[in-house]
CSV table of C-alpha atoms and ligand atoms in Angstrom, one decimal:
chain,number,residue,atom,x,y,z
A,1,MET,CA,1.1,-71.2,-38.2
A,2,ALA,CA,-2.1,-72.1,-37.0
A,3,ARG,CA,-0.8,-75.4,-35.9
A,4,SER,CA,2.1,-74.0,-34.0
A,5,TYR,CA,-0.2,-71.5,-32.3
A,6,ASN,CA,-2.7,-74.3,-31.2
A,7,CYS,CA,0.6,-76.1,-29.7
A,8,LEU,CA,1.6,-73.1,-27.9
A,9,LEU,CA,-1.9,-72.7,-26.4
A,10,PHE,CA,-2.1,-76.5,-25.5
A,11,CYS,CA,1.3,-76.4,-23.9
A,12,PHE,CA,0.4,-73.4,-21.8
A,13,ILE,CA,-2.6,-75.3,-20.6
A,14,VAL,CA,-0.6,-78.4,-19.9
A,15,LEU,CA,2.0,-76.5,-18.1
A,16,PHE,CA,0.1,-74.3,-15.9
A,17,ILE,CA,-3.2,-76.0,-15.4
A,18,ILE,CA,-2.5,-79.7,-15.1
A,19,PRO,CA,0.6,-79.7,-12.9
A,20,PRO,CA,-1.0,-78.9,-9.5
A,21,THR,CA,-3.6,-81.6,-9.9
A,22,THR,CA,-1.2,-84.5,-10.6
A,23,SER,CA,1.7,-85.8,-8.4
A,24,ILE,CA,3.8,-86.4,-11.6
A,25,SER,CA,5.1,-82.8,-11.0
A,26,ASN,CA,6.1,-83.4,-7.5
A,27,THR,CA,9.7,-84.3,-7.5
A,28,SER,CA,10.3,-82.8,-4.2
A,29,SER,CA,8.7,-85.8,-2.2
A,30,LYS,CA,10.7,-89.0,-1.7
A,31,PRO,CA,9.4,-91.9,-3.4
A,32,LYS,CA,8.2,-95.0,-1.6
A,33,ALA,CA,8.9,-97.4,-4.3
A,34,LEU,CA,10.5,-97.8,-7.7
A,35,ALA,CA,10.1,-99.8,-10.7
A,36,LEU,CA,12.3,-101.2,-13.5
A,37,LEU,CA,10.5,-102.8,-16.5
A,38,VAL,CA,12.0,-106.4,-17.4
A,39,SER,CA,11.4,-107.9,-20.8
A,40,LYS,CA,12.4,-111.5,-21.9
A,41,ASP,CA,14.8,-111.9,-24.8
A,42,SER,CA,13.6,-114.6,-27.1
A,43,SER,CA,16.8,-115.6,-28.5
A,44,THR,CA,19.0,-115.7,-25.2
A,45,LEU,CA,15.9,-116.1,-22.8
A,46,GLN,CA,17.6,-113.4,-20.6
A,47,TYR,CA,15.5,-111.2,-18.6
A,48,LEU,CA,16.5,-107.7,-19.8
A,49,THR,CA,16.1,-104.1,-18.1
A,50,GLN,CA,17.0,-100.6,-18.7
A,51,ILE,CA,18.3,-97.9,-16.5
A,52,LYS,CA,19.2,-94.3,-17.1
A,53,GLN,CA,22.9,-93.5,-16.0
A,54,ARG,CA,25.5,-90.7,-16.5
A,55,THR,CA,25.5,-87.0,-17.3
A,56,PRO,CA,23.9,-86.4,-19.7
A,57,LEU,CA,21.7,-89.3,-19.0
A,58,VAL,CA,21.6,-92.3,-21.5
A,59,PRO,CA,19.7,-95.4,-21.4
A,60,VAL,CA,21.7,-98.5,-20.6
A,61,LYS,CA,20.3,-102.0,-21.2
A,62,LEU,CA,21.2,-104.5,-18.7
A,63,THR,CA,20.8,-108.3,-18.1
A,64,LEU,CA,19.0,-108.8,-14.9
A,65,ASP,CA,21.0,-110.9,-12.4
A,66,LEU,CA,18.9,-111.6,-9.2
A,67,GLY,CA,22.0,-113.0,-7.2
A,68,GLY,CA,24.5,-110.5,-8.8
A,69,GLN,CA,26.7,-108.4,-6.5
A,70,PHE,CA,26.0,-104.9,-7.9
A,71,LEU,CA,25.5,-103.1,-11.2
A,72,TRP,CA,28.4,-103.3,-13.6
A,73,VAL,CA,28.8,-101.8,-17.1
A,74,ASP,CA,31.3,-102.0,-19.9
A,75,CYS,CA,33.3,-98.8,-19.3
A,76,ASP,CA,35.8,-99.6,-22.0
A,77,GLN,CA,33.4,-98.6,-24.8
A,78,GLY,CA,31.4,-95.4,-25.0
A,79,TYR,CA,31.3,-94.5,-21.3
A,80,VAL,CA,31.0,-90.8,-21.4
A,81,SER,CA,29.8,-88.8,-18.4
A,82,THR,CA,30.7,-85.7,-16.5
A,83,SER,CA,29.7,-87.0,-13.2
A,84,TYR,CA,31.7,-90.1,-13.2
A,85,LYS,CA,33.6,-90.4,-10.0
A,86,PRO,CA,36.0,-93.4,-9.3
A,87,ALA,CA,36.0,-94.6,-5.8
A,88,ARG,CA,39.4,-93.8,-4.2
A,89,CYS,CA,41.4,-96.3,-2.1
A,90,GLY,CA,39.9,-96.1,1.6
A,91,SER,CA,36.7,-94.3,0.7
A,92,ALA,CA,33.3,-94.9,2.2
A,93,GLN,CA,32.4,-96.5,-1.1
A,94,CYS,CA,35.1,-98.9,-1.0
A,95,LYS,CA,34.2,-99.9,2.5
A,96,LEU,CA,30.4,-100.4,1.7
A,97,ALA,CA,31.3,-102.6,-1.3
A,98,ARG,CA,33.9,-104.4,1.2
A,99,SER,CA,36.7,-104.1,-1.4
A,100,LYS,CA,40.0,-105.4,-0.2
A,101,SER,CA,41.9,-104.2,-3.4
A,102,CYS,CA,43.5,-101.0,-4.1
A,103,ILE,CA,45.0,-100.4,-7.5
A,104,ASP,CA,47.6,-97.6,-7.3
A,105,GLU,CA,48.8,-97.4,-10.7
A,106,TYR,CA,47.0,-98.3,-14.0
A,107,SER,CA,48.8,-98.3,-17.2
A,108,CYS,CA,45.8,-97.6,-19.5
A,109,SER,CA,44.8,-94.4,-20.5
A,110,PRO,CA,42.9,-92.3,-17.7
A,111,GLY,CA,39.0,-92.5,-18.0
A,112,PRO,CA,36.2,-94.5,-16.6
A,113,GLY,CA,37.5,-97.8,-15.5
A,114,CYS,CA,41.2,-96.6,-15.3
A,115,ASN,CA,42.1,-94.2,-12.5
A,116,ASN,CA,44.9,-94.6,-10.3
A,117,HIS,CA,44.6,-95.3,-6.6
A,118,THR,CA,41.1,-96.6,-6.9
A,119,CYS,CA,39.7,-99.8,-5.2
A,120,SER,CA,38.0,-102.6,-7.3
A,121,ARG,CA,35.2,-105.1,-6.9
A,122,PHE,CA,35.2,-107.8,-9.4
A,123,PRO,CA,32.2,-108.1,-11.8
A,124,ALA,CA,30.9,-111.3,-12.9
A,125,ASN,CA,29.1,-112.4,-15.8
A,126,SER,CA,26.7,-115.0,-14.2
A,127,ILE,CA,25.6,-116.2,-17.7
A,128,SER,CA,29.1,-117.0,-19.3
A,129,ARG,CA,30.5,-117.7,-15.6
A,130,GLU,CA,33.4,-115.2,-16.5
A,131,SER,CA,34.7,-112.8,-14.0
A,132,THR,CA,37.5,-110.4,-14.0
A,133,ASN,CA,39.9,-108.5,-11.6
A,134,ARG,CA,39.4,-105.5,-13.5
A,135,GLY,CA,36.7,-103.8,-12.0
A,136,GLU,CA,37.3,-100.0,-10.8
A,137,LEU,CA,34.5,-99.2,-8.4
A,138,ALA,CA,32.9,-96.0,-9.1
A,139,THR,CA,29.7,-93.8,-8.6
A,140,ASP,CA,27.6,-91.8,-11.2
A,141,VAL,CA,24.0,-90.6,-11.6
A,142,VAL,CA,21.3,-93.2,-12.1
A,143,SER,CA,17.7,-92.3,-13.0
A,144,ILE,CA,14.8,-94.6,-12.2
A,145,GLN,CA,10.9,-94.6,-12.5
A,146,SER,CA,9.3,-94.1,-9.2
A,147,ILE,CA,5.8,-95.5,-8.4
A,148,ASP,CA,2.9,-93.5,-7.0
A,149,ILE,CA,1.9,-96.1,-4.5
A,150,ASP,CA,-0.8,-93.9,-3.0
A,151,GLY,CA,-2.6,-93.8,-6.3
A,152,LYS,CA,-5.0,-96.6,-7.5
A,153,ALA,CA,-3.3,-99.2,-9.1
A,154,ASN,CA,0.2,-97.9,-8.6
A,155,PRO,CA,0.6,-95.5,-11.5
A,156,PRO,CA,4.2,-94.6,-12.6
A,157,GLY,CA,5.6,-91.5,-10.6
A,158,PRO,CA,8.1,-89.2,-12.0
A,159,PHE,CA,11.8,-90.3,-12.7
A,160,VAL,CA,14.1,-89.9,-9.6
A,161,SER,CA,17.8,-89.8,-9.4
A,162,VAL,CA,20.3,-91.2,-7.2
A,163,PRO,CA,23.4,-88.8,-7.5
A,164,ASN,CA,26.1,-91.2,-6.5
A,165,LEU,CA,25.1,-95.0,-7.3
A,166,ILE,CA,28.0,-97.3,-6.7
A,167,PHE,CA,28.8,-99.6,-9.5
A,168,SER,CA,31.8,-101.6,-10.9
A,169,CYS,CA,33.5,-100.9,-14.3
A,170,GLY,CA,34.0,-104.1,-16.4
A,171,PRO,CA,35.8,-104.4,-19.6
A,172,THR,CA,34.2,-105.1,-22.9
A,173,PHE,CA,34.9,-109.0,-23.0
A,174,LEU,CA,32.8,-109.4,-20.1
A,175,LEU,CA,29.7,-108.9,-22.1
A,176,ASP,CA,30.3,-112.2,-24.0
A,177,GLY,CA,27.2,-114.1,-23.7
A,178,LEU,CA,24.7,-111.3,-23.0
A,179,ALA,CA,21.9,-110.4,-25.4
A,180,THR,CA,22.5,-108.0,-28.2
A,181,GLY,CA,22.8,-104.5,-27.0
A,182,VAL,CA,23.3,-105.2,-23.3
A,183,LYS,CA,26.0,-103.1,-21.6
A,184,GLY,CA,26.2,-104.9,-18.4
A,185,MET,CA,24.3,-106.6,-15.4
A,186,ALA,CA,21.8,-105.4,-12.9
A,187,GLY,CA,22.9,-107.1,-9.7
A,188,LEU,CA,20.2,-107.5,-6.9
A,189,GLY,CA,22.0,-109.9,-4.8
A,190,ARG,CA,22.7,-110.0,-1.0
A,191,THR,CA,25.1,-107.1,-0.7
A,192,GLN,CA,25.2,-103.4,0.7
A,193,VAL,CA,25.8,-102.2,-2.7
A,194,SER,CA,23.2,-104.1,-4.8
A,195,LEU,CA,20.5,-102.2,-6.6
A,196,PRO,CA,17.9,-102.9,-3.9
A,197,SER,CA,20.4,-102.0,-1.2
A,198,GLN,CA,21.3,-98.8,-2.7
A,199,PHE,CA,17.9,-97.7,-3.7
A,200,SER,CA,16.3,-98.1,-0.2
A,201,ALA,CA,19.2,-96.3,1.2
A,202,ALA,CA,19.0,-93.7,-1.2
A,203,PHE,CA,15.2,-93.1,-0.6
A,204,ASN,CA,15.0,-94.4,2.8
A,205,PHE,CA,12.5,-97.1,2.3
A,206,ASP,CA,12.2,-100.8,3.3
A,207,ARG,CA,15.0,-103.0,2.2
A,208,LYS,CA,12.8,-105.4,0.0
A,209,PHE,CA,12.1,-105.9,-3.5
A,210,SER,CA,9.9,-108.0,-5.7
A,211,ILE,CA,10.4,-109.5,-9.0
A,212,CYS,CA,7.6,-110.5,-11.5
A,213,LEU,CA,8.8,-111.9,-14.6
A,214,SER,CA,6.5,-112.3,-17.7
A,215,SER,CA,6.3,-115.4,-19.6
A,216,SER,CA,5.9,-113.6,-22.7
A,217,THR,CA,8.7,-112.1,-24.9
A,218,THR,CA,6.0,-109.4,-26.1
A,219,SER,CA,4.9,-108.0,-22.7
A,220,ASN,CA,6.9,-106.8,-19.6
A,221,GLY,CA,7.4,-107.9,-16.2
A,222,ALA,CA,9.0,-105.9,-13.6
A,223,VAL,CA,11.2,-105.5,-10.5
A,224,PHE,CA,9.6,-103.2,-7.8
A,225,PHE,CA,11.8,-101.8,-5.3
A,226,GLY,CA,10.2,-100.7,-1.9
A,227,ASP,CA,6.9,-101.8,-0.5
A,228,VAL,CA,4.5,-102.1,-3.4
A,229,PRO,CA,0.7,-102.7,-2.7
A,230,PHE,CA,-1.2,-104.3,-5.7
A,231,PRO,CA,-4.5,-103.0,-4.7
A,232,ASN,CA,-6.5,-104.8,-7.5
A,233,ILE,CA,-5.1,-107.9,-6.7
A,234,ASP,CA,-3.9,-108.2,-3.2
A,235,VAL,CA,-1.6,-111.2,-3.8
A,236,SER,CA,1.1,-109.4,-1.8
A,237,LYS,CA,-1.0,-109.9,1.2
A,238,SER,CA,-1.4,-113.6,0.3
A,239,LEU,CA,2.3,-114.5,-0.1
A,240,ILE,CA,3.7,-117.6,1.7
A,241,TYR,CA,7.1,-116.8,3.4
A,242,THR,CA,10.3,-118.9,3.6
A,243,PRO,CA,13.6,-117.8,5.2
A,244,LEU,CA,16.4,-116.7,3.0
A,245,ILE,CA,19.5,-118.7,3.9
A,246,LEU,CA,23.1,-117.3,3.6
A,247,ASN,CA,25.5,-119.5,2.1
A,248,PRO,CA,28.7,-118.5,3.7
A,249,VAL,CA,30.9,-119.4,0.9
A,250,HIS,CA,31.2,-117.4,-2.3
A,251,ASN,CA,32.4,-119.2,-5.1
A,252,GLU,CA,30.8,-117.9,-8.4
A,253,GLY,CA,33.4,-115.9,-10.0
A,254,LEU,CA,36.2,-114.1,-8.3
A,255,ALA,CA,35.7,-112.8,-4.7
A,256,PHE,CA,37.6,-111.8,-1.9
A,257,LYS,CA,38.4,-114.4,1.0
A,258,GLY,CA,35.6,-114.8,3.3
A,259,ASP,CA,33.1,-113.5,1.2
A,260,PRO,CA,29.7,-115.0,1.5
A,261,SER,CA,27.6,-115.8,-1.5
A,262,THR,CA,25.5,-113.1,-2.7
A,263,ASP,CA,22.8,-115.5,-4.1
A,264,TYR,CA,19.4,-116.1,-2.6
A,265,PHE,CA,19.2,-119.7,-1.1
A,266,ILE,CA,16.2,-121.2,0.4
A,267,GLU,CA,15.7,-124.5,2.1
A,268,ILE,CA,13.6,-127.2,0.4
A,269,LYS,CA,12.9,-130.2,2.5
A,270,SER,CA,11.5,-132.6,-0.3
A,271,ILE,CA,10.0,-132.5,-3.7
A,272,LEU,CA,6.5,-134.1,-4.4
A,273,ILE,CA,5.1,-134.6,-7.8
A,274,GLY,CA,1.4,-135.5,-7.9
A,275,GLY,CA,1.7,-136.2,-4.3
A,276,ASN,CA,4.6,-138.6,-4.6
A,277,VAL,CA,7.8,-138.0,-3.0
A,278,VAL,CA,10.8,-137.7,-5.4
A,279,PRO,CA,13.3,-140.2,-4.1
A,280,LEU,CA,16.7,-138.4,-3.5
A,281,ASN,CA,19.6,-138.0,-1.4
A,282,THR,CA,18.5,-135.4,1.1
A,283,SER,CA,21.9,-134.4,2.0
A,284,LEU,CA,22.2,-132.7,-1.3
A,285,LEU,CA,19.6,-130.3,-0.3
A,286,SER,CA,21.5,-128.6,2.5
A,287,ILE,CA,24.6,-126.4,2.1
A,288,ASN,CA,27.8,-128.0,3.3
A,289,LYS,CA,31.0,-126.4,5.0
A,290,GLN,CA,32.4,-125.7,1.4
A,291,GLY,CA,29.2,-124.0,0.3
A,292,ASN,CA,28.2,-126.8,-2.0
A,293,GLY,CA,24.6,-128.1,-2.2
A,294,GLY,CA,21.3,-126.6,-1.4
A,295,THR,CA,18.8,-124.6,-3.4
A,296,LYS,CA,18.9,-121.1,-4.8
A,297,VAL,CA,16.8,-118.8,-6.8
A,298,SER,CA,18.4,-117.5,-10.1
A,299,THR,CA,17.4,-115.5,-13.1
A,300,ALA,CA,20.6,-116.5,-14.9
A,301,ASP,CA,19.3,-119.8,-15.7
A,302,PRO,CA,16.3,-120.0,-18.0
A,303,TYR,CA,15.0,-123.3,-16.5
A,304,THR,CA,15.6,-125.0,-13.2
A,305,VAL,CA,18.7,-127.0,-13.0
A,306,LEU,CA,18.8,-130.2,-10.9
A,307,GLU,CA,21.9,-132.4,-9.8
A,308,THR,CA,21.9,-135.4,-11.9
A,309,SER,CA,20.6,-138.0,-9.5
A,310,ILE,CA,17.8,-135.6,-8.4
A,311,TYR,CA,17.1,-135.0,-12.1
A,312,LYS,CA,16.8,-138.6,-12.8
A,313,ALA,CA,14.5,-139.4,-10.0
A,314,PHE,CA,12.6,-136.2,-10.9
A,315,ILE,CA,11.8,-137.2,-14.4
A,316,GLU,CA,10.9,-140.7,-13.4
A,317,THR,CA,8.4,-139.5,-10.7
A,318,PHE,CA,6.8,-137.2,-13.2
A,319,SER,CA,6.4,-139.5,-15.9
A,320,LYS,CA,4.6,-141.9,-13.5
A,321,ALA,CA,2.5,-139.2,-12.2
A,322,LEU,CA,1.1,-138.4,-15.5
A,323,LEU,CA,-2.5,-139.4,-15.5
A,324,PHE,CA,-2.3,-141.3,-18.9
A,325,ASN,CA,0.2,-143.1,-20.6
A,326,ILE,CA,1.6,-140.2,-22.6
A,327,PRO,CA,4.2,-141.4,-25.2
A,328,ARG,CA,7.6,-140.0,-24.7
A,329,VAL,CA,9.4,-138.5,-27.7
A,330,LYS,CA,13.1,-138.3,-28.0
A,331,PRO,CA,14.4,-135.7,-25.7
A,332,ILE,CA,15.0,-132.3,-27.3
A,333,ALA,CA,18.2,-130.4,-25.8
A,334,PRO,CA,18.5,-129.1,-23.2
A,335,PHE,CA,15.5,-131.1,-21.9
A,336,GLY,CA,15.6,-134.7,-20.8
A,337,ALA,CA,12.0,-135.6,-20.9
A,338,CYS,CA,9.7,-134.7,-23.6
A,339,PHE,CA,6.1,-135.8,-24.4
A,340,ASN,CA,4.2,-136.2,-27.5
A,341,SER,CA,2.1,-133.0,-27.5
A,342,SER,CA,-0.9,-134.5,-29.3
A,343,PHE,CA,-1.6,-136.9,-26.4
A,344,ILE,CA,-1.2,-134.0,-23.9
A,345,GLY,CA,-4.4,-132.4,-25.1
A,346,GLY,CA,-6.5,-131.4,-22.1
A,347,THR,CA,-4.6,-133.4,-19.5
A,348,THR,CA,-3.1,-131.1,-16.7
A,349,ALA,CA,0.4,-131.7,-15.8
A,350,PRO,CA,0.8,-133.2,-12.2
A,351,GLU,CA,1.7,-130.5,-9.7
A,352,ILE,CA,5.2,-130.2,-8.5
A,353,HIS,CA,5.4,-129.2,-5.0
A,354,LEU,CA,8.7,-127.9,-3.4
A,355,VAL,CA,8.2,-128.5,0.3
A,356,LEU,CA,9.7,-125.8,2.6
A,357,PRO,CA,10.3,-125.8,6.2
A,358,GLY,CA,7.2,-125.1,8.5
A,359,ASN,CA,3.6,-126.3,8.2
A,360,ASN,CA,1.9,-126.3,4.9
A,361,ARG,CA,4.6,-124.2,3.3
A,362,VAL,CA,4.6,-125.3,-0.5
A,363,TRP,CA,6.1,-123.7,-3.5
A,364,LYS,CA,3.5,-125.0,-6.0
A,365,ILE,CA,4.6,-125.4,-9.7
A,366,TYR,CA,1.8,-126.0,-12.2
A,367,GLY,CA,1.8,-126.8,-15.9
A,368,ALA,CA,2.5,-123.3,-17.2
A,369,ASN,CA,5.7,-123.3,-15.2
A,370,SER,CA,6.5,-126.9,-15.7
A,371,MET,CA,6.1,-128.0,-19.4
A,372,VAL,CA,7.5,-126.1,-22.4
A,373,ARG,CA,6.2,-126.4,-25.9
A,374,VAL,CA,9.2,-127.4,-28.1
A,375,GLY,CA,8.4,-127.3,-31.9
A,376,LYS,CA,5.0,-128.7,-33.0
A,377,ASP,CA,4.9,-132.1,-31.6
A,378,ALA,CA,6.6,-132.0,-28.3
A,379,MET,CA,6.0,-130.8,-24.8
A,380,CYS,CA,9.0,-131.1,-22.4
A,381,LEU,CA,9.5,-131.0,-18.9
A,382,ALA,CA,11.1,-127.5,-18.4
A,383,PHE,CA,13.8,-128.8,-16.0
A,384,VAL,CA,17.7,-129.5,-17.0
A,385,ASP,CA,20.4,-131.8,-15.8
A,386,GLY,CA,23.0,-129.9,-13.9
A,387,GLY,CA,25.5,-132.7,-13.9
A,388,VAL,CA,27.2,-134.6,-11.1
A,389,ASN,CA,28.8,-132.6,-8.4
A,390,PRO,CA,27.2,-129.1,-9.2
A,391,ARG,CA,28.0,-126.3,-6.8
A,392,THR,CA,24.3,-125.8,-6.2
A,393,SER,CA,21.9,-128.9,-6.2
A,394,VAL,CA,18.9,-127.1,-7.0
A,395,VAL,CA,18.8,-123.7,-9.1
A,396,ILE,CA,15.4,-122.6,-9.6
A,397,GLY,CA,15.3,-120.8,-12.8
A,398,GLY,CA,13.4,-118.4,-14.9
A,399,TYR,CA,10.8,-120.4,-16.6
A,400,GLN,CA,9.6,-121.5,-13.0
A,401,LEU,CA,9.8,-117.8,-11.7
A,402,GLU,CA,7.7,-116.5,-14.6
A,403,ASP,CA,4.1,-115.2,-13.6
A,404,ASN,CA,5.0,-115.6,-10.0
A,405,LEU,CA,5.3,-112.9,-7.6
A,406,LEU,CA,8.5,-113.0,-5.4
A,407,GLU,CA,9.4,-110.6,-2.6
A,408,PHE,CA,12.8,-110.6,-1.4
A,409,ASN,CA,13.0,-109.0,2.0
A,410,LEU,CA,16.5,-108.2,3.0
A,411,ALA,CA,15.7,-106.7,6.2
A,412,LYS,CA,13.7,-109.7,7.4
A,413,SER,CA,15.8,-112.1,5.5
A,414,ARG,CA,12.7,-113.9,4.0
A,415,LEU,CA,11.4,-114.7,0.6
A,416,GLY,CA,7.4,-114.3,-0.1
A,417,PHE,CA,6.1,-116.0,-3.1
A,418,SER,CA,2.6,-116.2,-4.5
A,419,SER,CA,3.0,-119.6,-6.8
A,420,SER,CA,1.3,-119.1,-9.9
A,421,LEU,CA,-0.6,-115.8,-10.6
A,422,LEU,CA,-2.6,-117.6,-13.1
A,423,SER,CA,-4.7,-119.0,-10.3
A,424,TRP,CA,-5.4,-115.3,-9.2
A,425,GLN,CA,-6.6,-114.8,-12.9
A,426,THR,CA,-3.6,-112.4,-13.4
A,427,THR,CA,-0.2,-112.3,-14.8
A,428,CYS,CA,3.1,-110.4,-14.3
A,429,SER,CA,2.3,-108.4,-17.4
A,430,LYS,CA,-1.0,-107.3,-16.1
A,431,LEU,CA,0.6,-106.3,-13.0
A,432,THR,CA,2.9,-104.1,-14.7
A,433,SER,CA,0.4,-102.9,-17.4
A,434,ASN,CA,0.2,-99.3,-16.0
A,435,PHE,CA,4.0,-98.6,-17.0
B,1,NAG,C1,5.2,-82.9,-2.8
B,1,NAG,O1,4.9,-83.8,-1.7
B,1,NAG,C2,5.2,-83.7,-0.5
B,1,NAG,C3,4.8,-84.9,0.2
B,1,NAG,O2,3.6,-85.3,-0.2
B,1,NAG,C4,4.4,-82.5,0.0
B,1,NAG,O3,4.8,-82.1,1.4
B,1,NAG,C5,4.9,-81.1,-0.9
B,1,NAG,O4,4.0,-79.9,-0.4
B,1,NAG,C6,4.4,-81.5,-2.2
B,1,NAG,N1,5.2,-80.3,-3.2
B,1,NAG,C7,4.5,-79.8,-4.1
B,1,NAG,C8,5.4,-79.0,-5.0
B,1,NAG,O5,3.5,-80.2,-4.7
B,2,NAG,C1,49.1,-93.7,-12.9
B,2,NAG,O1,50.3,-93.1,-12.3
B,2,NAG,C2,51.5,-93.3,-13.0
B,2,NAG,C3,52.8,-92.6,-12.2
B,2,NAG,O2,52.5,-91.4,-11.7
B,2,NAG,C4,51.4,-92.5,-14.3
B,2,NAG,O3,52.6,-92.8,-15.1
B,2,NAG,C5,50.1,-93.1,-15.0
B,2,NAG,O4,49.8,-92.4,-16.5
B,2,NAG,C6,49.0,-93.1,-14.1
B,2,NAG,N1,47.7,-93.7,-14.8
B,2,NAG,C7,46.7,-93.2,-14.8
B,2,NAG,C8,45.7,-94.1,-15.5
B,2,NAG,O5,46.2,-92.0,-14.3
B,3,NAG,C1,24.4,-138.2,-0.5
B,3,NAG,O1,25.1,-137.0,-1.0
B,3,NAG,C2,26.3,-136.8,-0.2
B,3,NAG,C3,26.6,-135.3,-0.7
B,3,NAG,O2,26.9,-135.4,-2.0
B,3,NAG,C4,27.2,-137.8,-0.5
B,3,NAG,O3,28.5,-137.5,0.3
B,3,NAG,C5,26.8,-139.2,0.1
B,3,NAG,O4,27.7,-140.1,-0.4
B,3,NAG,C6,25.5,-139.3,-0.7
B,3,NAG,N1,24.7,-140.6,-0.3
B,3,NAG,C7,24.4,-141.6,-1.1
B,3,NAG,C8,23.7,-142.7,-0.4
B,3,NAG,O5,24.4,-141.5,-2.4
B,4,NAG,C1,2.7,-138.0,-31.9
B,4,NAG,O1,1.6,-138.8,-32.0
B,4,NAG,C2,0.9,-138.7,-33.3
B,4,NAG,C3,-0.5,-139.4,-33.1
B,4,NAG,O2,-0.3,-140.6,-32.8
B,4,NAG,C4,1.8,-139.1,-34.3
B,4,NAG,O3,1.2,-139.0,-35.5
B,4,NAG,C5,2.9,-138.4,-34.4
B,4,NAG,O4,3.9,-138.9,-35.1
B,4,NAG,C6,3.7,-138.5,-32.8
B,4,NAG,N1,4.9,-137.6,-32.9
B,4,NAG,C7,6.1,-138.0,-32.4
B,4,NAG,C8,7.2,-137.0,-32.7
B,4,NAG,O5,6.2,-139.3,-32.1
């Protein structure tokens, strides 16, 4: 009895004394920025996040998909919501999603993902590379954590809701290859209906977002939507910018004719390792008329993927640039170059420079992002062979993005990057430690 009385008293104090002095109670103000925490799954190496969706709200675990078109979730199993609204053909939602397909009659039993006279937009699993022409477009409530950017060190603000967030309803089989418990993918790509575009439209903030992926599977990184200052570190004022390039041809998964790619492409002029140029066929570094070639940034690939001829030259140049003659060991899949770690000891890996257009624009990759320990004895070059004639010649993958702050500005069509935060004595998990 005494205990519950104490609680009542305590609750009374919390409710009536604390709220006016904190911003957490203020849900009427529009947030200027939002955050989604991102973890790294140790078995699949996928980057995972979670949103709250539906009525009543339930947590939905998702694989992050930087180049993904939109949010898609499995609607075949367990989708229950009183606020689910299918997008009728010709509606504003169908137009915003640039859907060109209207399904008049479904033969399945009516419910989320199965409503007559709705438009669709095909969801794609960028990990398994499967996509489907089933994909009813719909809206539902989504709730997300805001950030109090006026506070010191960006403390978390209240959860805020988007009442009608557009997403696509996928079938259960599309989840194949995604981490355990995942129910869909969080697309951050170059469309009007990706999460960044919809969040900035809903709250009227800048069309930009930042990703900071943690290198650890036990501490979080995050995606920040809007303009987030990092007052303690100020890396955001020291980002190097490079233009984002639009690849005019979409061909990852099913799309409508004339759809551009939704991936984030940048231009790399050359690659240097320890100051030496990697000899490569530079025409592979530009995007041709069919949309092949060039360089994109991806969270769907755990390691950077290089077209075969680039990969071979890359390994060769790297091995030569190592300061000492460190013995190679038998390559351990998926890597093509591994070294005896007992010889690596205190030697630092040669710096890898991705040379971008403009003066002194270099994305620097240091040892923590270039070498990966495999087992007890080996350190491998954390890059993989993409085969001959891949769609994209250079895909900068997750391992190379970790502990780097990347800011995608859709309005200005540019990418800002910090290179390794370790040289700022910080990490992505420290930047997000408030959450
Ligand atoms: C909430 O914040 C807005 C903008 O900062 C302010 O105008 C409003 O008075 C605040 N409301 C409450 C209940 O504190
Ligand atoms: C779609 O309309 C047809 C014809 O009216 C009907 O037989 C069918 O059950 C409807 N399907 C759904 C999913 O409502
Ligand atoms: C360079 O790459 C382009 C595009 O794949 C190819 O057409 C051309 O033959 C290559 N040139 C050489 C010298 O290998
Ligand atoms: C690595 O080098 C150590 C020391 O010379 C040696 O004992 C070990 O067998 C080597 N490991 C491999 C995998 O070659």
